Coordinates of C-alpha atoms and ligand atoms in Angstrom, one line a residue:
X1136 CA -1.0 17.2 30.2
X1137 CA -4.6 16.8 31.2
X1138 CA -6.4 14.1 28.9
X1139 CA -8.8 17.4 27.7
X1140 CA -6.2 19.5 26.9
X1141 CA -4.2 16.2 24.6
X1142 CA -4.8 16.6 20.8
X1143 CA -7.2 13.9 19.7
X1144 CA -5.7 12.2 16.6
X1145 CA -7.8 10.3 14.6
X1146 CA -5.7 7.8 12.8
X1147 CA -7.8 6.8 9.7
X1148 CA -7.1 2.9 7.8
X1149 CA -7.6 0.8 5.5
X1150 CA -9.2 2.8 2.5
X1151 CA -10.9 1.5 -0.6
X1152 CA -7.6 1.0 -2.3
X1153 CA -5.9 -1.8 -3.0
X1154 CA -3.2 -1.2 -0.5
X1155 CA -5.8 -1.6 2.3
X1156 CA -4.1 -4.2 3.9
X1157 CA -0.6 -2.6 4.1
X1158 CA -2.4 0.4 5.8
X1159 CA -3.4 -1.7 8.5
X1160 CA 0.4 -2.2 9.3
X1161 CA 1.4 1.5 8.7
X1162 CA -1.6 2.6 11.0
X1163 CA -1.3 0.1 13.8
X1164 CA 2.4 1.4 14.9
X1165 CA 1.6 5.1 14.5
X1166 CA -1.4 4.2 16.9
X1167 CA 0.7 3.0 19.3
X1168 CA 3.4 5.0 19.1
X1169 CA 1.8 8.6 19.4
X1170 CA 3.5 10.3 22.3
X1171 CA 0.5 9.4 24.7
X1172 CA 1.5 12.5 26.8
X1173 CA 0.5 14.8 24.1
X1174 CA -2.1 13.1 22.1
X1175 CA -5.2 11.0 22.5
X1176 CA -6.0 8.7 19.9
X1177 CA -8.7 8.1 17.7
X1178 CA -9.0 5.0 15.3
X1179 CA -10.9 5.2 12.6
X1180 CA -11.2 2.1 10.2
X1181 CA -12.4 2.8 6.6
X1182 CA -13.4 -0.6 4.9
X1183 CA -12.9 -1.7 1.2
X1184 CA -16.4 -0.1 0.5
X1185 CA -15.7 3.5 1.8
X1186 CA -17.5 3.1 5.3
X1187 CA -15.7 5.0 8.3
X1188 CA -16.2 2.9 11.6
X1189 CA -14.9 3.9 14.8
X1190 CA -12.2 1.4 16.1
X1191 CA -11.7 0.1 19.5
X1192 CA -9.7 3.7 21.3
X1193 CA -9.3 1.8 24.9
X1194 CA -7.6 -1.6 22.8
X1195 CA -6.0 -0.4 19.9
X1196 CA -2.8 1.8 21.3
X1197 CA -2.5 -1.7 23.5
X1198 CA -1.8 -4.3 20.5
X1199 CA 1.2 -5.9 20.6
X1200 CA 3.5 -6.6 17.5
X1201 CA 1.3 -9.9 16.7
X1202 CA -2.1 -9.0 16.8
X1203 CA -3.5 -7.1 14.5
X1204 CA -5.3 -4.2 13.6
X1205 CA -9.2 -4.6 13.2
X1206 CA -11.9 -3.3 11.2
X1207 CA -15.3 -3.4 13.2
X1208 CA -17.9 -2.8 10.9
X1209 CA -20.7 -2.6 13.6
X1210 CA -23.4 -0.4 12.8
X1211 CA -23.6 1.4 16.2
X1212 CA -19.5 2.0 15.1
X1213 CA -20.4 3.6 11.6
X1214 CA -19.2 7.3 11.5
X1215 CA -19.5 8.4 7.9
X1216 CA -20.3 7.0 4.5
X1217 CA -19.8 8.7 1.3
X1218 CA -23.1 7.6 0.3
X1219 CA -24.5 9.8 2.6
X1220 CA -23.4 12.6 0.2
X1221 CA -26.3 14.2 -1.5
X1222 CA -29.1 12.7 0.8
X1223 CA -31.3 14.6 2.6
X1224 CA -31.2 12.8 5.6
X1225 CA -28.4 11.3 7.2
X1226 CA -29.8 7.8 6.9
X1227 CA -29.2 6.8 11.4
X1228 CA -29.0 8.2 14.3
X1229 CA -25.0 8.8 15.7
X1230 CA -24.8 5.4 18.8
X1231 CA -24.7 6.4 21.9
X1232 CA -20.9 5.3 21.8
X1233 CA -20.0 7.9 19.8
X1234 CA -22.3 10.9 21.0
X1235 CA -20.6 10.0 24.5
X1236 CA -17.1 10.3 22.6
X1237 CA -17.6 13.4 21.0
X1238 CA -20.4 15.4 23.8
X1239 CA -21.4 16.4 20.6
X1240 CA -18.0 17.9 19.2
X1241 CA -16.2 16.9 16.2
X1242 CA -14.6 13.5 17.4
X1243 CA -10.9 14.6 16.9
X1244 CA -8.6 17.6 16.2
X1245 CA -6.6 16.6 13.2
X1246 CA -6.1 13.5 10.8
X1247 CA -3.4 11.4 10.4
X1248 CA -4.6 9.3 6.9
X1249 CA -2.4 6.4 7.4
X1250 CA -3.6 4.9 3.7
X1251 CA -1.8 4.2 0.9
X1252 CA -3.3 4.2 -2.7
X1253 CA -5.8 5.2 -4.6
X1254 CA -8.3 7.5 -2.7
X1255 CA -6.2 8.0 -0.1
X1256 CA -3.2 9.2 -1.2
X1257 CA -4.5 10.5 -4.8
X1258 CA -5.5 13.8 -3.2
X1259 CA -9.2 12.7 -3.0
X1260 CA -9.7 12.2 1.3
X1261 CA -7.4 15.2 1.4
X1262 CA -10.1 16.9 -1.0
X1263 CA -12.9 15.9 1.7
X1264 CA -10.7 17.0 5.0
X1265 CA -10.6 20.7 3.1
X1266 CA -14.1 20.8 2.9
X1267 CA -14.7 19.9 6.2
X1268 CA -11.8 22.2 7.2
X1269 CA -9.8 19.4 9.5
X1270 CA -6.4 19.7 10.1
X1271 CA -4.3 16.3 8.2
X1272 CA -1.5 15.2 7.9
X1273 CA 0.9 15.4 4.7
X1274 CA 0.9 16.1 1.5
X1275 CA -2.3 18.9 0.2
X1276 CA -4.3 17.4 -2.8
X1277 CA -2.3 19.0 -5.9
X1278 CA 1.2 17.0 -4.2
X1279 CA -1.1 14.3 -3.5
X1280 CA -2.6 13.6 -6.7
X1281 CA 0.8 14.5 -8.4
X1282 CA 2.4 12.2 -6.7
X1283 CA 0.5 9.5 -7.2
X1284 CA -0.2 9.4 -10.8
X1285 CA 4.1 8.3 -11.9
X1286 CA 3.7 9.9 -15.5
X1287 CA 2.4 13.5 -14.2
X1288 CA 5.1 13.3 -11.7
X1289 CA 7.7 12.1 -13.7
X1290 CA 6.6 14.9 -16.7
X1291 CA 7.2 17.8 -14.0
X1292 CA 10.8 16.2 -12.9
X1293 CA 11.6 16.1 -16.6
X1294 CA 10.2 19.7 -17.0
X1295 CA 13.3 21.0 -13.9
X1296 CA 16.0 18.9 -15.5
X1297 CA 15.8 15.5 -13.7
X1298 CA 17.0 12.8 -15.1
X1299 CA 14.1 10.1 -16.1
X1300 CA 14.4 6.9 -17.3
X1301 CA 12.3 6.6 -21.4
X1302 CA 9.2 5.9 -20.7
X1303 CA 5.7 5.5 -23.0
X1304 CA 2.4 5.9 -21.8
X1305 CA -0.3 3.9 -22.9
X1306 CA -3.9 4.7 -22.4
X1307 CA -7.1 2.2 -22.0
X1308 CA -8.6 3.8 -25.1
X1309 CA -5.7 3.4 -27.0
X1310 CA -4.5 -0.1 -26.1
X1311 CA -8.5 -0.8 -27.2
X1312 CA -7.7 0.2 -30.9
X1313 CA -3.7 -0.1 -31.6
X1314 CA -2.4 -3.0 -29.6
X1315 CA 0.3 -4.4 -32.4
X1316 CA 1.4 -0.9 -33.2
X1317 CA 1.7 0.3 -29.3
X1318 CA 3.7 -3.3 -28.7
X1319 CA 5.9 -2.5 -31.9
X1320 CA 6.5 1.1 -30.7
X1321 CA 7.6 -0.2 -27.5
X1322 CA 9.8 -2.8 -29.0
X1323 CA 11.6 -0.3 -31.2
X1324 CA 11.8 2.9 -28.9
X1325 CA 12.6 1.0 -25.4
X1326 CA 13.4 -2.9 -26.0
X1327 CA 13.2 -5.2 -23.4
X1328 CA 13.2 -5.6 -20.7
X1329 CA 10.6 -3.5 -19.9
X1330 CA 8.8 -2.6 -16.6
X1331 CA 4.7 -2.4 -17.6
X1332 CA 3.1 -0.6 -14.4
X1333 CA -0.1 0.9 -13.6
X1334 CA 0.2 5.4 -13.8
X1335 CA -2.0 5.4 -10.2
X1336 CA -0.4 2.2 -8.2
X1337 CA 1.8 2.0 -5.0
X1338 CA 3.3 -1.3 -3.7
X1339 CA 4.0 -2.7 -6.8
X1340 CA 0.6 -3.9 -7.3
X1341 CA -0.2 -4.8 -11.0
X1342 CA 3.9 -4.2 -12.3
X1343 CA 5.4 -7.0 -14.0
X1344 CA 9.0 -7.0 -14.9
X1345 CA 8.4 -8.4 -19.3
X1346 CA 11.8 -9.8 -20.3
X1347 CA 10.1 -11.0 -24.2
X1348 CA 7.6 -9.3 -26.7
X1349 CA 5.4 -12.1 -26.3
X1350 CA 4.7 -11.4 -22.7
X1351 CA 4.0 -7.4 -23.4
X1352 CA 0.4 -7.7 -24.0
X1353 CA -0.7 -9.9 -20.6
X1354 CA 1.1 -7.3 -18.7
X1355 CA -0.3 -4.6 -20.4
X1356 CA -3.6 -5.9 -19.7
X1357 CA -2.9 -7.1 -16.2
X1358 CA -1.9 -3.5 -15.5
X1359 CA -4.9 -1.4 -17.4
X1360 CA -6.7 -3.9 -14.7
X1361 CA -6.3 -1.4 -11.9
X1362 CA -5.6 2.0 -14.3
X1363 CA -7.1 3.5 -17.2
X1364 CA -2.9 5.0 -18.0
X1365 CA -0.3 2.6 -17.5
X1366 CA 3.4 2.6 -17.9
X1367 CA 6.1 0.9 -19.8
X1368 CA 9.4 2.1 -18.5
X1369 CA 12.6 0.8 -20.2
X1370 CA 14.2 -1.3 -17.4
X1371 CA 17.3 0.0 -15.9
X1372 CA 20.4 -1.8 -13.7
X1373 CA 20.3 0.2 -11.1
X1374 CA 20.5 0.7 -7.1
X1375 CA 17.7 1.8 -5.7
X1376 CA 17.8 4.6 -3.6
X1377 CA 15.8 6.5 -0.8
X1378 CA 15.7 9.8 0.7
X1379 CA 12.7 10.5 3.3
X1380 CA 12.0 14.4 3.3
X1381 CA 10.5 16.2 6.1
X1382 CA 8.9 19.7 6.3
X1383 CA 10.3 22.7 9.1
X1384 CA 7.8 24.4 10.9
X1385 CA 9.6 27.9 9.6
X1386 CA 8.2 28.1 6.7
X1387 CA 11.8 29.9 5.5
X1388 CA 13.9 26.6 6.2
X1389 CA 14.6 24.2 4.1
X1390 CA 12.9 20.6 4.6
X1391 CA 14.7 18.3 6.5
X1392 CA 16.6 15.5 3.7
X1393 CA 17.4 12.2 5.3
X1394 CA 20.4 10.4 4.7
X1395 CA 20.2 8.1 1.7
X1396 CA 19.0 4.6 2.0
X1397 CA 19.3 1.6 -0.3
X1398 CA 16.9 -0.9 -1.2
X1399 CA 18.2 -4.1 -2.0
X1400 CA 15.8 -6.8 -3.2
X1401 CA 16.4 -10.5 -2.8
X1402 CA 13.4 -11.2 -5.8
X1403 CA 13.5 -10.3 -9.2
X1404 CA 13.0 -7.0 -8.2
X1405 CA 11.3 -5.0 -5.5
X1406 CA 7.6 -6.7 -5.9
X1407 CA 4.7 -6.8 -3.6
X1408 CA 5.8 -10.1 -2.1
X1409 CA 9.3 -8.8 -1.7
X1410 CA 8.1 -6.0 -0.1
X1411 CA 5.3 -7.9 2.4
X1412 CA 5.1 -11.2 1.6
X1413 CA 8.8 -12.6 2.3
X1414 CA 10.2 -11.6 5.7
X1415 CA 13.8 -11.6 4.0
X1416 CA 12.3 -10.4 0.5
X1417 CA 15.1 -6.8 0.9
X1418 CA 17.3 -5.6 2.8
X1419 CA 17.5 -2.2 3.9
X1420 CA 20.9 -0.9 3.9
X1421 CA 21.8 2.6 6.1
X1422 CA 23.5 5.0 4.8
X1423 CA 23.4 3.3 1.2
X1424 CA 27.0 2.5 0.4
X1425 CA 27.5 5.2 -2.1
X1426 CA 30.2 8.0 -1.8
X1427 CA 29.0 11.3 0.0
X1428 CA 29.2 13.2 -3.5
X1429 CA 26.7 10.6 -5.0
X1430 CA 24.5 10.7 -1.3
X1431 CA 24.9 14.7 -1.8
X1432 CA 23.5 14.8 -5.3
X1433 CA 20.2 12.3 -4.4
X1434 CA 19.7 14.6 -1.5
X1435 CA 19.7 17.5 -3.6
X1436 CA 17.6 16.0 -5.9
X1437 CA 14.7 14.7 -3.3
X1438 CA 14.2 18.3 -2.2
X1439 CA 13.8 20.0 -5.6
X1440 CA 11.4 17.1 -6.4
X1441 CA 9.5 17.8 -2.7
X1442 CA 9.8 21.8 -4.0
X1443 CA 8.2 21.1 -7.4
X1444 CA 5.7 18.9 -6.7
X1445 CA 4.2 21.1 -4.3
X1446 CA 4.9 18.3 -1.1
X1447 CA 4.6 19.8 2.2
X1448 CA 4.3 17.6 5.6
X1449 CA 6.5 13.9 3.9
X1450 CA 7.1 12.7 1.1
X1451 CA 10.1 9.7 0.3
X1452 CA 11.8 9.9 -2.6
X1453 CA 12.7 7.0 -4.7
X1454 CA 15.6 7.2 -7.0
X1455 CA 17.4 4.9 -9.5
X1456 CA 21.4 5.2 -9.4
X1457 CA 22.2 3.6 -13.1
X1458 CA 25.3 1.2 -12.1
X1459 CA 27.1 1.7 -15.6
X1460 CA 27.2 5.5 -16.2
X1461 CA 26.6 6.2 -11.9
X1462 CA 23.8 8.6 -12.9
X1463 CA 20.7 9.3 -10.8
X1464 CA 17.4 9.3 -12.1
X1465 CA 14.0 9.5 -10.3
X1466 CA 12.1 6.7 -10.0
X1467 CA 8.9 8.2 -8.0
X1468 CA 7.9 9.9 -5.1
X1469 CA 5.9 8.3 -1.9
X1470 CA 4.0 11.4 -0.3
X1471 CA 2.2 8.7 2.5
X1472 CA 5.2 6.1 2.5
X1473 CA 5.0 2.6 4.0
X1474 CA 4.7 3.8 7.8
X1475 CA 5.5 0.8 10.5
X1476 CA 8.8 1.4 12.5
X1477 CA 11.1 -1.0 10.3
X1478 CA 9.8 1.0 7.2
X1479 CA 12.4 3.0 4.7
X1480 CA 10.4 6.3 5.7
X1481 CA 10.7 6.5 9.8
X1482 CA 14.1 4.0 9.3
X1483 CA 15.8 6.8 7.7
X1484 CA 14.4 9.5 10.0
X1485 CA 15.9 7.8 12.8
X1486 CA 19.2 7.2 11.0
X1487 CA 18.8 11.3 10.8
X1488 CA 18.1 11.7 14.5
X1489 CA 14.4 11.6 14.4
X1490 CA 13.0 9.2 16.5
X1491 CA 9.3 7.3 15.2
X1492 CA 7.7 9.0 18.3
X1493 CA 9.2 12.4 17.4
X1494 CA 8.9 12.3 13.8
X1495 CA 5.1 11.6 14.4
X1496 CA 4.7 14.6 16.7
X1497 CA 6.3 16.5 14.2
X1498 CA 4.1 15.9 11.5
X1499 CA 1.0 16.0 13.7
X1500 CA 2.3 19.5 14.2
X1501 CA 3.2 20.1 11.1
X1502 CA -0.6 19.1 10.1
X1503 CA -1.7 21.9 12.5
X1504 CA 0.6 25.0 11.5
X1505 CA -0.6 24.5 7.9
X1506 CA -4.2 24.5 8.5
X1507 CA -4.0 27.7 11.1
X1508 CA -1.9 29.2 8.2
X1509 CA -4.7 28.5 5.5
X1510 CA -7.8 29.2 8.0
X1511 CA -6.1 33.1 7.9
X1512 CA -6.6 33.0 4.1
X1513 CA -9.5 35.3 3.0
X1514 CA -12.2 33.1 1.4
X1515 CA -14.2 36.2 -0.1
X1516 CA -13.7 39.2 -1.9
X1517 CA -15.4 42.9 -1.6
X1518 CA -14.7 44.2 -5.3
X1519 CA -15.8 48.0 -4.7
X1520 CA -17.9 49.2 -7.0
X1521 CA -16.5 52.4 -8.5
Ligands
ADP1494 N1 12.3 1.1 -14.9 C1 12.6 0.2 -14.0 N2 13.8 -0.4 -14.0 C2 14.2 -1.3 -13.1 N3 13.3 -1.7 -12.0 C3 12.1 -1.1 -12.0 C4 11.7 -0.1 -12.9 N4 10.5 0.3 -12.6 C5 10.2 -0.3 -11.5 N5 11.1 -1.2 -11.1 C6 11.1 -2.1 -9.9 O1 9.8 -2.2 -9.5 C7 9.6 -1.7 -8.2 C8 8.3 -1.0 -8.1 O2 8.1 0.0 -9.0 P1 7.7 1.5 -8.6 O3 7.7 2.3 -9.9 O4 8.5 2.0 -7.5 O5 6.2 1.3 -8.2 P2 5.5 1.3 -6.7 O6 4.8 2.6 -6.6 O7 4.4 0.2 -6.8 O8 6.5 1.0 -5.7 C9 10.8 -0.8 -8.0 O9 11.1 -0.6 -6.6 C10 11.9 -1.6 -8.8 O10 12.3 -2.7 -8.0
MG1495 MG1 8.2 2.2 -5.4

């Protein structure tokens, strides 16, 4: 395929969230691993402020597994800032590097948000690729903002008769006013241990694992930090299971379930540094040694969870599989999961006979079909007058 006729990706990163740095991994293999006879990249930094700046196209798909992806926050780079929003002037002129990339077209064809977090997986970039009517990857903004806020999610699971471990909410007002009652609640309704953990929070950022009363109220605090609604989830023994789920481009099949993985920590449990700190922090284990009936029923349950929250494109699930009673409960649901090759997501794909390559085409695809599908909806309507 001629270079005009590829399908210009641009592959966005970083994010004001606090998982900016993770993104960089995620986005720096699906740069390099987008089938370069079908699609042209496009990278597209977003720094820790909100500003869009156009990455380095003739390096990036190039870096090898040391080097690292960069943000270059030049100004002659600078795409698009949400400040911009509301002024009457777009405050520069576009460089001459990017009028030359686009001869004056939009830059790319679709979007592949390779973010995690806050603002960019909360439903809020996928609110601003609607309004400009781009093609994106993944999950729409009602699955996107559902899965990213654990209590909404965790309410609808509850609501189609999946099992969920007890759970109080506790909200920035509230912890303001009735801190000793909201800690004795806790300490009679769940006991401890407890997980405390922040309602809009991937990674693990701001969870602690609080063993003693004593230490409920740091946590608490540590977590309201980074959320105005936090959780405190009665801790469980538990494997830790994950099914990746993938959409079929007939809209009449069911979505592709993944076998089951298993996470197995090495740390207290599976924290940030576990997850990206320490090189031997979990291991992965494929196909989770479970028996098929138990690998049957967490496959079933991932794709009523993808059904009911609305998912379309990805989403992984996470599950809990309670060692004393062998019952499965969901833990939460990933709709832009970690994304470099030795990630759960493209891991279990593979196991599943979808290679990284592939599943990114698919989804690229995917991204496509849905938005030819919406652009047939009929935005207006002729009520005739009688
Ligand atoms: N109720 C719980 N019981 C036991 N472990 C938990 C519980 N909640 C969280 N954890 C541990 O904390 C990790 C991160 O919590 P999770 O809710 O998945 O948040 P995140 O979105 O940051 O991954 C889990 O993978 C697990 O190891
Ligand atoms: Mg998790």
């Amino acid at each position: 395929m001629n270079s005009s006729k590829k399908i210009r990706v641009a592959v966005l990163y970083g994010g004001r969230s606090p998982e900016h740095e993770v993104s960089l991994q995620s986005a720096k293999n699906i740069i390099q691993y987008l089938d370069p006879s079908l699609f042209e990249v496009i990278p597209i930094g977003i720094d820790k402020q909100g500003t869009w700046f156009l990455g380095d196209i003739s390096q990036d798909k190039q870096l090898t597994d040391t080097q690292e992806l960069k943000l270059l926050r030049d100004d002659h780079r600078q795409l698009f800032t949400p400040d911009w929003i509301g002024k009457s002037v777009v405050p520069r002129q576009a460089s001459e590097l990017i009028t030359r990339a686009t001869k004056n077209q939009r830059l790319f064809d679709v979007v592949f948000p390779a973010m995690h977090g806050a603002l960019c997986e909360d439903g809020a970039i996928q609110g601003l690729f609607e309004l400009a009517d781009v093609p994106y990857v993944g999950c729409g903004i009602l699955s996107s903002a559902i899965g990213m806020d654990k209590d909404v999610a965790k309410r609808l699971a509850i609501q189609a008769n999946i099992d969920v471990h007890p759970y109080k909410v506790i909200k920035h007002n509230q912890w303001q006013t009735q801190a000793a009652e909201l800690c004795q609640q806790i300490q009679k309704q769940l006991g401890f241990p407890v997980f405390v953990k922040p309602a809009n929070t991937g990674s693990s950022i701001g969870i602690t694992k609080v063993k003693t009363p004593d230490q409920l109220p740091c946590a608490i605090e540590a977590a309201l930090q980074l959320d105005n609604k936090i959780l405190v989830e009665k801790a469980i023994d538990a494997m830790e299971l994950e099914i990746a789920v993938l959409e079929t481009p007939s809209l009449e099949a069911e979505p592709i379930m993944s076998v089951v993985g298993e996470v197995k920590p090495r740390h207290e449990f599976y924290s940030y540094a576990a997850k990206y700190l320490d090189e031997h922090g979990a291991k992965l284990i494929i196909p989770a040694p479970i028996t098929a009936e138990l690998g049957a029923q967490a496959q079933a349950i991932a794709k009523k969870l993808f059904t009911i929250l609305e998912c379309e494109g990805m989403a992984r699930v996470d599950l809990f599989l309670e060692k004393s009673s062998q019952r499965i409960y969901f833990n939460e649901i990933n709709t832009i999961p970690g994304f470099t090759q030795i990630s759960m997501y493209p891991k279990l794909m593979s196991a599943s006979g979808i290679s990284y390559s592939e599943l990114l085409t698919r989804l690229v695809k995917l991204a496509m079909d849905k938005h030819c599908r919406r652009s047939a909806l009929n935005r207006s309507y002729c009520h005739d007058i009688e």
